[in-house]
Short mmCIF file of C-alpha atoms in Angstrom, two decimals:
data_model
loop_
_atom_site.label_atom_id
_atom_site.label_comp_id
_atom_site.label_asym_id
_atom_site.label_seq_id
_atom_site.Cartn_x
_atom_site.Cartn_y
_atom_site.Cartn_z
CA MET A 1 40.91 260.48 143.29
CA GLN A 2 38.39 258.69 145.47
CA LYS A 3 36.04 261.66 145.07
CA SER A 4 36.28 261.48 141.27
CA ALA A 5 35.69 257.74 141.29
CA GLY A 6 32.69 258.35 143.51
CA LYS A 7 31.26 260.86 141.05
CA CYS A 8 31.58 258.33 138.22
CA SER A 9 29.82 255.68 140.29
CA LYS A 10 27.09 258.12 141.32
CA LEU A 11 26.38 259.19 137.72
CA TYR A 12 26.43 255.57 136.55
CA GLY A 13 23.93 254.67 139.27
CA ALA A 14 21.70 257.57 138.30
CA GLY A 15 21.75 256.38 134.70
CA LYS A 16 20.82 252.85 135.68
CA LYS A 17 17.98 254.21 137.82
CA ALA A 18 16.72 256.21 134.80
CA LYS A 19 17.02 253.00 132.75
CA LYS A 20 19.51 254.55 130.33
CA PRO A 21 21.43 252.01 128.19
CA ASP A 22 25.14 251.61 129.11
CA GLY A 23 26.23 252.36 125.57
CA GLU A 24 29.41 251.31 123.77
CA ASP A 25 32.65 250.60 125.63
CA LEU A 26 34.52 253.56 124.14
CA PRO A 27 37.96 254.88 125.22
CA ILE A 28 38.05 257.50 127.97
CA PRO A 29 39.05 260.91 126.55
CA GLU A 30 42.63 261.83 127.49
CA ASN A 31 41.64 265.29 128.67
CA LEU A 32 39.51 263.68 131.41
CA LYS A 33 42.37 261.43 132.52
CA GLU A 34 44.65 264.45 132.80
CA LYS A 35 42.26 266.26 135.16
CA VAL A 36 41.27 263.21 137.21
CA LEU A 37 41.80 265.08 140.50
CA GLU A 38 39.35 267.86 139.63
CA LEU A 39 36.58 266.27 137.60
CA THR A 40 33.13 267.87 137.66
CA ASP A 41 29.73 266.44 136.83
CA ASP A 42 29.76 268.52 133.64
CA ASP A 43 33.09 266.94 132.62
CA LEU A 44 31.69 263.46 133.15
CA SER A 45 28.38 264.17 131.38
CA VAL A 46 30.00 263.33 128.04
CA LEU A 47 30.53 259.70 129.12
CA ASN A 48 28.03 256.92 128.69
CA GLY A 49 27.30 254.28 131.32
CA SER A 50 29.96 251.82 130.15
CA GLN A 51 32.59 254.55 130.15
CA LEU A 52 31.58 255.79 133.62
CA LYS A 53 31.81 252.29 135.03
CA LYS A 54 35.21 251.70 133.41
CA PHE A 55 36.55 255.13 134.41
CA ALA A 56 35.56 254.57 138.07
CA SER A 57 37.45 251.28 138.05
CA GLU A 58 40.52 252.88 136.44
CA ILE A 59 40.50 255.75 138.92
CA ASN A 60 40.27 253.33 141.86
CA ALA A 61 43.25 251.37 140.48
CA MET A 62 45.20 254.61 140.05
CA ALA A 63 44.32 255.62 143.63
CA ALA A 64 45.52 252.27 145.02
CA LYS A 65 48.79 252.55 143.11
CA THR A 66 49.26 256.16 144.24
CA LYS A 67 48.54 255.19 147.84
CA GLU A 68 51.20 252.48 147.73
CA LYS A 69 53.71 254.85 146.14
CA THR A 70 52.89 257.51 148.72
CA LYS A 71 53.47 255.01 151.50
CA ASP A 72 56.92 254.14 150.11
CA LEU A 73 57.83 257.82 149.70
CA GLU A 74 56.65 258.65 153.22
CA GLN A 75 58.79 255.83 154.60
CA LYS A 76 61.84 257.16 152.74
CA ARG A 77 61.02 260.66 153.96
CA ASP A 78 60.72 259.49 157.57
CA GLU A 79 64.04 257.63 157.32
CA ALA A 80 65.68 260.76 155.93
CA VAL A 81 64.16 262.90 158.69
CA LYS A 82 65.70 260.60 161.29
CA LEU A 83 69.14 261.66 160.04
CA VAL A 84 68.36 265.29 160.87
CA GLY A 85 69.40 266.17 164.38
CA ASN A 86 67.69 268.30 166.99
CA ILE A 87 67.97 272.08 167.09
CA VAL A 88 71.12 272.71 169.12
CA HIS A 89 71.01 275.10 172.06
CA GLU A 90 72.64 278.45 171.46
CA THR A 91 75.18 277.90 174.26
CA CYS A 92 76.77 274.89 172.50
CA ASP A 93 80.13 275.60 170.86
CA PRO A 94 79.64 275.14 167.06
CA THR A 95 82.50 272.70 166.46
CA ASP A 96 83.03 268.94 166.41
CA ASP A 97 86.39 269.18 168.20
CA GLU A 98 85.83 267.78 171.69
CA ASP A 99 89.00 269.47 172.86
CA HIS A 100 86.72 272.51 172.96
CA ASN A 101 84.27 270.94 175.41
CA LYS A 102 83.72 273.64 178.02
CA ILE A 103 84.69 272.78 181.60
CA VAL A 104 81.74 274.09 183.60
CA ARG A 105 83.01 273.26 187.11
CA THR A 106 85.16 270.83 189.06
CA TRP A 107 84.80 269.28 192.49
CA GLY A 108 87.06 267.43 194.89
CA GLU A 109 90.74 267.12 195.65
CA LEU A 110 92.64 265.02 193.12
CA PRO A 111 94.63 262.15 194.68
CA LYS A 112 98.31 262.22 193.87
CA LYS A 113 99.68 259.31 191.87
CA THR A 114 102.46 257.32 193.57
CA ASP A 115 104.40 254.13 192.82
CA THR A 116 101.70 252.19 194.67
CA THR A 117 98.81 253.65 192.70
CA PHE A 118 97.34 250.77 190.71
CA ASN A 119 94.80 251.02 187.92
CA HIS A 120 91.34 249.53 188.20
CA VAL A 121 92.24 246.48 186.11
CA ASP A 122 94.93 245.33 188.52
CA LEU A 123 92.93 246.30 191.60
CA MET A 124 89.80 244.44 190.57
CA ALA A 125 91.80 241.37 189.59
CA LEU A 126 92.98 241.32 193.22
CA LEU A 127 89.35 241.44 194.35
CA GLY A 128 88.00 238.56 192.26
CA MET A 129 87.40 239.94 188.77
CA ASP A 130 88.06 237.33 186.08
CA THR A 131 88.56 238.45 182.47
CA SER A 132 90.75 235.50 181.55
CA ASP A 133 90.11 232.85 178.90
CA ALA A 134 87.79 231.18 181.39
CA ALA A 135 85.45 234.18 181.06
CA THR A 136 85.92 234.98 177.38
CA SER A 137 85.35 231.35 176.43
CA LEU A 138 81.85 231.78 177.83
CA ALA A 139 80.86 234.99 176.05
CA GLY A 140 83.70 236.26 173.85
CA SER A 141 85.69 239.48 174.04
CA ARG A 142 85.12 241.90 176.94
CA ALA A 143 83.37 239.18 178.93
CA TYR A 144 83.95 239.19 182.68
CA ILE A 145 83.01 237.40 185.86
CA LEU A 146 82.74 239.14 189.22
CA LYS A 147 83.13 237.21 192.43
CA GLY A 148 83.07 237.82 196.15
CA ASP A 149 83.18 241.41 197.37
CA LEU A 150 82.94 242.84 193.85
CA VAL A 151 79.46 241.35 193.53
CA ARG A 152 78.53 242.89 196.86
CA LEU A 153 79.93 246.26 195.74
CA GLN A 154 77.92 246.11 192.53
CA LEU A 155 74.68 245.32 194.37
CA ALA A 156 75.39 248.06 196.90
CA LEU A 157 75.79 250.63 194.12
CA ILE A 158 72.58 249.50 192.43
CA ASN A 159 70.55 249.76 195.62
CA TYR A 160 72.12 253.02 196.77
CA SER A 161 71.66 254.61 193.33
CA MET A 162 68.01 253.63 193.17
CA ASN A 163 67.28 254.87 196.69
CA PHE A 164 69.12 258.11 195.92
CA LEU A 165 66.80 258.84 192.97
CA ILE A 166 63.71 257.77 194.90
CA GLY A 167 64.72 260.37 197.48
CA LYS A 168 64.70 262.93 194.66
CA GLY A 169 61.12 262.10 193.73
CA SER A 170 61.75 259.59 190.94
CA GLN A 171 59.58 256.54 190.32
CA PRO A 172 61.48 253.24 189.93
CA LEU A 173 60.95 251.57 186.56
CA TYR A 174 62.19 248.15 185.43
CA PRO A 175 61.78 247.84 181.64
CA PRO A 176 62.07 244.95 179.16
CA PHE A 177 65.62 244.19 178.06
CA PHE A 178 64.67 243.92 174.38
CA MET A 179 62.46 245.91 172.03
CA THR A 180 60.77 245.43 168.69
CA LYS A 181 62.62 246.65 165.62
CA GLU A 182 59.90 249.22 164.90
CA MET A 183 59.97 250.75 168.37
CA MET A 184 63.75 250.66 168.64
CA GLY A 185 63.89 252.47 165.30
CA ASN A 186 61.77 255.24 166.77
CA VAL A 187 63.96 255.85 169.82
CA ALA A 188 67.48 254.91 168.67
CA GLU A 189 69.70 256.37 165.98
CA LEU A 190 70.16 254.38 162.78
CA ALA A 191 73.93 254.24 163.36
CA ASP A 192 73.30 252.46 166.66
CA PHE A 193 71.82 249.47 164.85
CA ASP A 194 75.27 248.59 163.50
CA GLU A 195 77.60 249.96 166.17
CA ALA A 196 75.76 249.47 169.46
CA LEU A 197 72.72 247.20 169.32
CA TYR A 198 72.55 243.43 169.51
CA HIS A 199 70.03 241.88 167.14
CA VAL A 200 67.97 238.93 168.37
CA GLY A 201 65.94 237.01 165.80
CA ASP A 202 65.87 235.38 162.39
CA GLY A 203 65.21 238.37 160.18
CA SER A 204 61.43 238.23 160.49
CA ASP A 205 59.05 240.96 161.65
CA SER A 206 59.19 239.52 165.17
CA ASP A 207 62.90 240.33 165.55
CA LYS A 208 64.03 242.15 168.67
CA TYR A 209 66.96 244.32 169.72
CA LEU A 210 68.64 244.24 173.12
CA ILE A 211 68.58 247.62 174.85
CA ALA A 212 71.75 249.69 175.18
CA THR A 213 70.21 251.79 177.97
CA SER A 214 66.88 251.89 179.80
CA GLU A 215 66.36 255.30 178.19
CA GLN A 216 65.22 253.46 175.05
CA PRO A 217 62.34 251.44 176.53
CA ILE A 218 61.32 254.27 178.88
CA ALA A 219 61.05 256.62 175.90
CA GLY A 220 59.17 253.97 173.94
CA TYR A 221 56.82 253.52 176.90
CA GLN A 222 55.58 257.06 176.23
CA ALA A 223 54.63 256.31 172.60
CA GLY A 224 51.19 257.49 171.54
CA ARG A 225 50.37 259.15 174.86
CA TRP A 226 48.64 262.51 174.97
CA TYR A 227 49.40 264.40 178.18
CA GLN A 228 47.06 267.17 179.28
CA GLU A 229 48.39 270.22 181.07
CA ALA A 230 47.22 268.87 184.44
CA ASP A 231 49.14 265.63 183.82
CA LEU A 232 52.46 267.48 183.65
CA LYS A 233 51.85 270.16 186.25
CA ASP A 234 54.87 268.47 187.81
CA PRO A 235 57.37 266.61 185.61
CA ILE A 236 57.26 262.81 185.53
CA LYS A 237 60.57 261.46 186.80
CA TYR A 238 61.67 257.87 186.33
CA ALA A 239 64.56 255.96 187.89
CA GLY A 240 65.23 253.25 185.33
CA TYR A 241 67.16 250.13 186.27
CA SER A 242 68.31 247.63 183.68
CA THR A 243 71.09 245.53 182.34
CA CYS A 244 72.48 247.20 179.22
CA PHE A 245 73.96 245.50 176.17
CA ARG A 246 76.34 247.24 173.76
CA LYS A 247 78.37 245.87 170.87
CA GLU A 248 80.99 248.65 171.19
CA ALA A 249 81.78 248.11 167.51
CA GLY A 250 83.19 251.63 167.27
CA SER A 251 85.53 251.10 170.23
CA HIS A 252 87.74 248.32 168.88
CA GLY A 253 91.02 248.21 170.81
CA ARG A 254 89.92 250.74 173.45
CA ASP A 255 89.74 249.83 177.15
CA THR A 256 90.09 246.12 176.45
CA GLY A 257 91.19 245.40 180.02
CA GLY A 258 88.88 245.31 183.01
CA ILE A 259 85.22 246.31 183.09
CA PHE A 260 85.27 250.00 182.18
CA ARG A 261 83.99 249.33 178.64
CA VAL A 262 82.07 246.07 178.34
CA HIS A 263 79.23 244.50 176.38
CA GLN A 264 76.99 243.93 179.42
CA PHE A 265 76.57 246.13 182.48
CA GLU A 266 74.01 247.47 184.94
CA LYS A 267 72.90 251.08 184.92
CA ILE A 268 70.59 253.37 186.87
CA GLU A 269 69.11 255.99 184.54
CA GLN A 270 67.34 259.30 185.07
CA PHE A 271 64.47 259.99 182.66
CA ILE A 272 62.08 262.96 182.75
CA VAL A 273 58.92 263.82 180.81
CA CYS A 274 57.83 267.45 181.15
CA ASN A 275 55.72 270.16 179.55
CA PRO A 276 57.35 272.01 176.64
CA ARG A 277 56.59 275.52 177.82
CA GLU A 278 58.38 278.31 179.70
CA GLY A 279 61.81 276.71 179.43
CA GLU A 280 60.90 273.96 181.87
CA SER A 281 63.13 271.33 180.26
CA TRP A 282 66.17 273.61 180.43
CA LYS A 283 65.66 274.09 184.15
CA LEU A 284 65.32 270.32 184.54
CA LEU A 285 68.55 269.72 182.60
CA GLU A 286 70.42 271.76 185.20
CA GLU A 287 68.58 269.91 187.96
CA MET A 288 69.49 266.58 186.42
CA ILE A 289 73.23 267.25 186.23
CA THR A 290 73.09 268.66 189.77
CA THR A 291 71.50 265.39 190.94
CA SER A 292 74.34 263.43 189.36
CA GLU A 293 76.91 265.72 190.95
CA GLU A 294 75.34 265.32 194.38
CA PHE A 295 75.44 261.55 193.94
CA TYR A 296 79.16 261.47 193.15
CA LYS A 297 79.90 263.90 195.94
CA THR A 298 78.35 261.42 198.37
CA LEU A 299 80.68 258.77 196.95
CA GLY A 300 83.64 261.11 197.40
CA LEU A 301 84.80 260.84 193.77
CA PRO A 302 86.49 263.95 192.32
CA TYR A 303 84.93 265.06 189.04
CA ARG A 304 84.45 267.79 186.51
CA VAL A 305 81.36 268.73 184.48
CA VAL A 306 81.85 269.54 180.81
CA GLN A 307 79.41 270.88 178.22
CA ILE A 308 79.66 268.94 174.97
CA VAL A 309 80.32 270.79 171.70
CA ALA A 310 77.54 270.85 169.11
CA GLY A 311 79.29 268.55 166.64
CA ALA A 312 79.70 265.77 169.20
CA LEU A 313 76.03 265.67 170.24
CA ASN A 314 73.94 262.69 169.28
CA LEU A 315 71.02 263.51 166.99
CA ALA A 316 68.39 263.68 169.72
CA ALA A 317 70.25 265.97 172.14
CA ALA A 318 69.84 269.74 172.01
CA LYS A 319 72.38 270.14 174.82
CA LYS A 320 74.43 267.69 176.85
CA TYR A 321 76.60 267.69 179.94
CA ASP A 322 79.09 264.96 180.83
CA LEU A 323 80.34 264.29 184.33
CA GLU A 324 83.89 263.00 184.16
CA ALA A 325 85.38 261.46 187.29
CA TYR A 326 89.07 261.39 188.09
CA PHE A 327 91.11 258.21 187.68
CA PRO A 328 94.41 258.70 189.55
CA ALA A 329 96.30 255.80 187.95
CA SER A 330 96.08 257.38 184.50
CA GLU A 331 95.74 260.92 185.90
CA THR A 332 92.76 261.52 183.63
CA PHE A 333 89.10 262.44 183.87
CA ARG A 334 86.80 259.83 182.29
CA GLU A 335 83.11 259.96 181.50
CA LEU A 336 80.76 258.37 184.02
CA VAL A 337 77.62 260.38 183.28
CA SER A 338 75.89 261.99 180.31
CA VAL A 339 72.71 264.03 180.72
CA SER A 340 70.81 265.42 177.74
CA ASN A 341 67.82 267.61 177.01
CA CYS A 342 66.22 266.12 173.90
CA THR A 343 63.40 268.71 173.95
CA ASP A 344 60.58 267.37 171.72
CA TYR A 345 62.83 265.37 169.33
CA GLN A 346 62.03 261.92 170.71
CA ALA A 347 58.40 262.84 171.42
CA ARG A 348 57.81 263.73 167.78
CA ALA A 349 59.15 260.36 166.64
CA ILE A 350 56.74 258.47 168.89
CA GLU A 351 53.83 260.95 168.83
CA THR A 352 53.80 261.87 172.52
CA ARG A 353 51.57 264.93 172.52
CA TYR A 354 50.88 267.71 174.99
CA GLY A 355 47.94 270.02 175.67
CA GLN A 356 44.40 270.27 174.36
CA SER A 357 43.43 268.93 170.95
CA THR A 358 43.77 271.54 168.18
CA LYS A 359 41.11 269.88 166.02
CA GLY A 360 38.42 272.33 164.97
CA THR A 361 40.36 275.36 166.23
CA ALA A 362 42.41 278.04 164.53
CA LYS A 363 45.55 276.74 166.26
CA LYS A 364 47.27 274.25 163.96
CA ASN A 365 50.68 273.68 165.56
CA LYS A 366 50.97 270.39 167.42
CA GLU A 367 52.67 270.44 170.82
CA TYR A 368 54.84 267.61 172.05
CA VAL A 369 56.23 266.89 175.49
CA HIS A 370 59.91 267.38 176.23
CA MET A 371 62.07 264.44 177.32
CA LEU A 372 65.38 264.39 179.16
CA ASN A 373 67.65 261.50 180.02
CA GLY A 374 70.83 261.02 181.95
CA THR A 375 72.98 258.47 183.66
CA LEU A 376 72.99 258.42 187.40
CA CYS A 377 75.28 255.43 187.79
CA ALA A 378 76.84 253.14 185.19
CA ILE A 379 77.71 250.51 187.76
CA THR A 380 80.87 248.92 186.35
CA ARG A 381 82.48 252.24 185.45
CA THR A 382 81.72 253.65 188.88
CA MET A 383 83.21 250.54 190.49
CA CYS A 384 86.41 251.12 188.51
CA CYS A 385 86.58 254.71 189.74
CA ILE A 386 85.91 253.75 193.36
CA CYS A 387 88.69 251.18 193.28
CA GLU A 388 91.27 253.66 191.99
CA ASN A 389 90.30 256.44 194.39
CA TYR A 390 89.86 254.31 197.53
CA GLN A 391 92.82 251.92 197.24
CA ASN A 392 95.36 251.25 199.97
CA ASP A 393 97.92 248.49 200.51
CA GLU A 394 95.37 246.06 201.91
CA GLY A 395 92.36 246.59 199.68
CA ILE A 396 89.64 249.05 198.73
CA VAL A 397 88.04 251.24 201.37
CA VAL A 398 84.26 251.17 200.99
CA PRO A 399 82.71 254.66 200.64
CA GLU A 400 80.71 255.39 203.78
CA VAL A 401 77.37 255.73 202.00
CA LEU A 402 77.69 252.19 200.62
CA ARG A 403 78.55 250.48 203.90
CA PRO A 404 74.93 250.07 205.07
CA TYR A 405 74.29 248.14 201.83
CA MET A 406 77.26 245.84 202.49
CA GLY A 407 76.52 244.80 206.04
CA GLY A 408 78.80 247.46 207.49
CA THR A 409 81.91 246.26 205.60
CA GLU A 410 84.57 248.99 205.61
CA LEU A 411 87.33 247.36 203.55
CA LEU A 412 87.31 245.00 200.58
CA LYS A 413 90.48 243.01 201.19
CA PHE A 414 92.73 241.90 198.35
CA ASN A 415 92.95 238.17 197.71
CA GLY A 416 96.74 238.35 197.91
CA PRO A 417 99.68 240.78 197.96
CA LYS A 418 99.17 244.06 196.12
CA VAL A 419 101.14 243.30 192.97
CA ARG A 420 100.45 244.28 189.38
CA GLN A 421 99.33 241.70 186.87
CA VAL A 422 101.51 241.59 183.74
CA LEU A 423 101.53 239.19 180.82
CA LYS A 424 104.31 236.71 180.21
CA GLU A 425 105.22 235.75 176.64
CA ASP A 426 102.85 232.76 176.76
CA GLY A 427 99.96 235.09 177.59
CA LYS A 428 99.52 233.85 181.17
CA LYS A 429 99.51 236.27 184.06
CA LYS A 430 102.15 236.58 186.71
CA GLY A 431 102.66 238.93 189.59
CA LYS A 432 105.13 241.76 189.60
#
């Protein structure tokens, strides 16, 4: 349309230069309006100066209206595209029944449950965890306060986890704890806005969202970058550390006791940016889950690795492994780690390109980097698992690899006798 408007203006200018009169302000012929996108000088030669001037103005108005409509349609298209998931790897079982998650391997000897095997809720209460009304009155449901040795255990896990990834060649990264709505929309699923993310703001364009994982800001940190082949000769590996905030709206009534599933927790995250060629990201996915396995082996926590079925994958993941550690009190394996290869799904959303520019060449396909993410250590969940697997009658034995981070402490002693906490009718706790 702009080209047609330009032709009208050019012919009008030529007429003025030749000192032709503008003529009467006559209606524009309908046949010209119908072919506005392909007008020629011959088509426009039938118009006088007044008509050319008016037609140029009308075309410009039509172009502005079309541009606005196109913008709205593109926004709707982009929102619809975000509901389309990644291309799932051929090895994923095509079902949404997680009972069909494939057990890839297991490690460790499972402790036998006895009458003195307590769950993590009771054990951590004996170590100084407070989830009573005193805590929930501060921050609502699932709020908790850690005291004493539990704080030391948490800090030990954070420092050990970070050093473990540094030893694997990862670069530590400490991101912002909140993101703009626009950027969060590019790296998080739309469903997360209601079920997982906390909104901070007054409804204006400056609103923010608290992060649910450092994966989100680390991915956003790559937005708009264009990596050359030399930049990703070796993959870029990050060790993200952050506090994470999750509403857990879809988990009502689940794991309400203790700190296994909470609204605020610390996490050390693996994040990798790599080239999209020669199956590199698939090799790195295997490396990433192996790194997580090695970490939990050093902690001495029995686990199994499962491959998630296609129907249970989040939209970005093409393939995902979970590492589930063993909790002897409930005699179940529970998720501590998820690692995913998102291939170029996230990179496309934030325009993180790879390779030489294709402008002016016969090659038209854009290339995007591949991104992978995975938990190394969700601190509170790992603390729960350590407590159940390392309990004795006096306290919790500290895994050897954590002792240097706790001043050589070998045992976290209970604050009193090892008795379970049960609720009386008035809701107050008593020992049993």
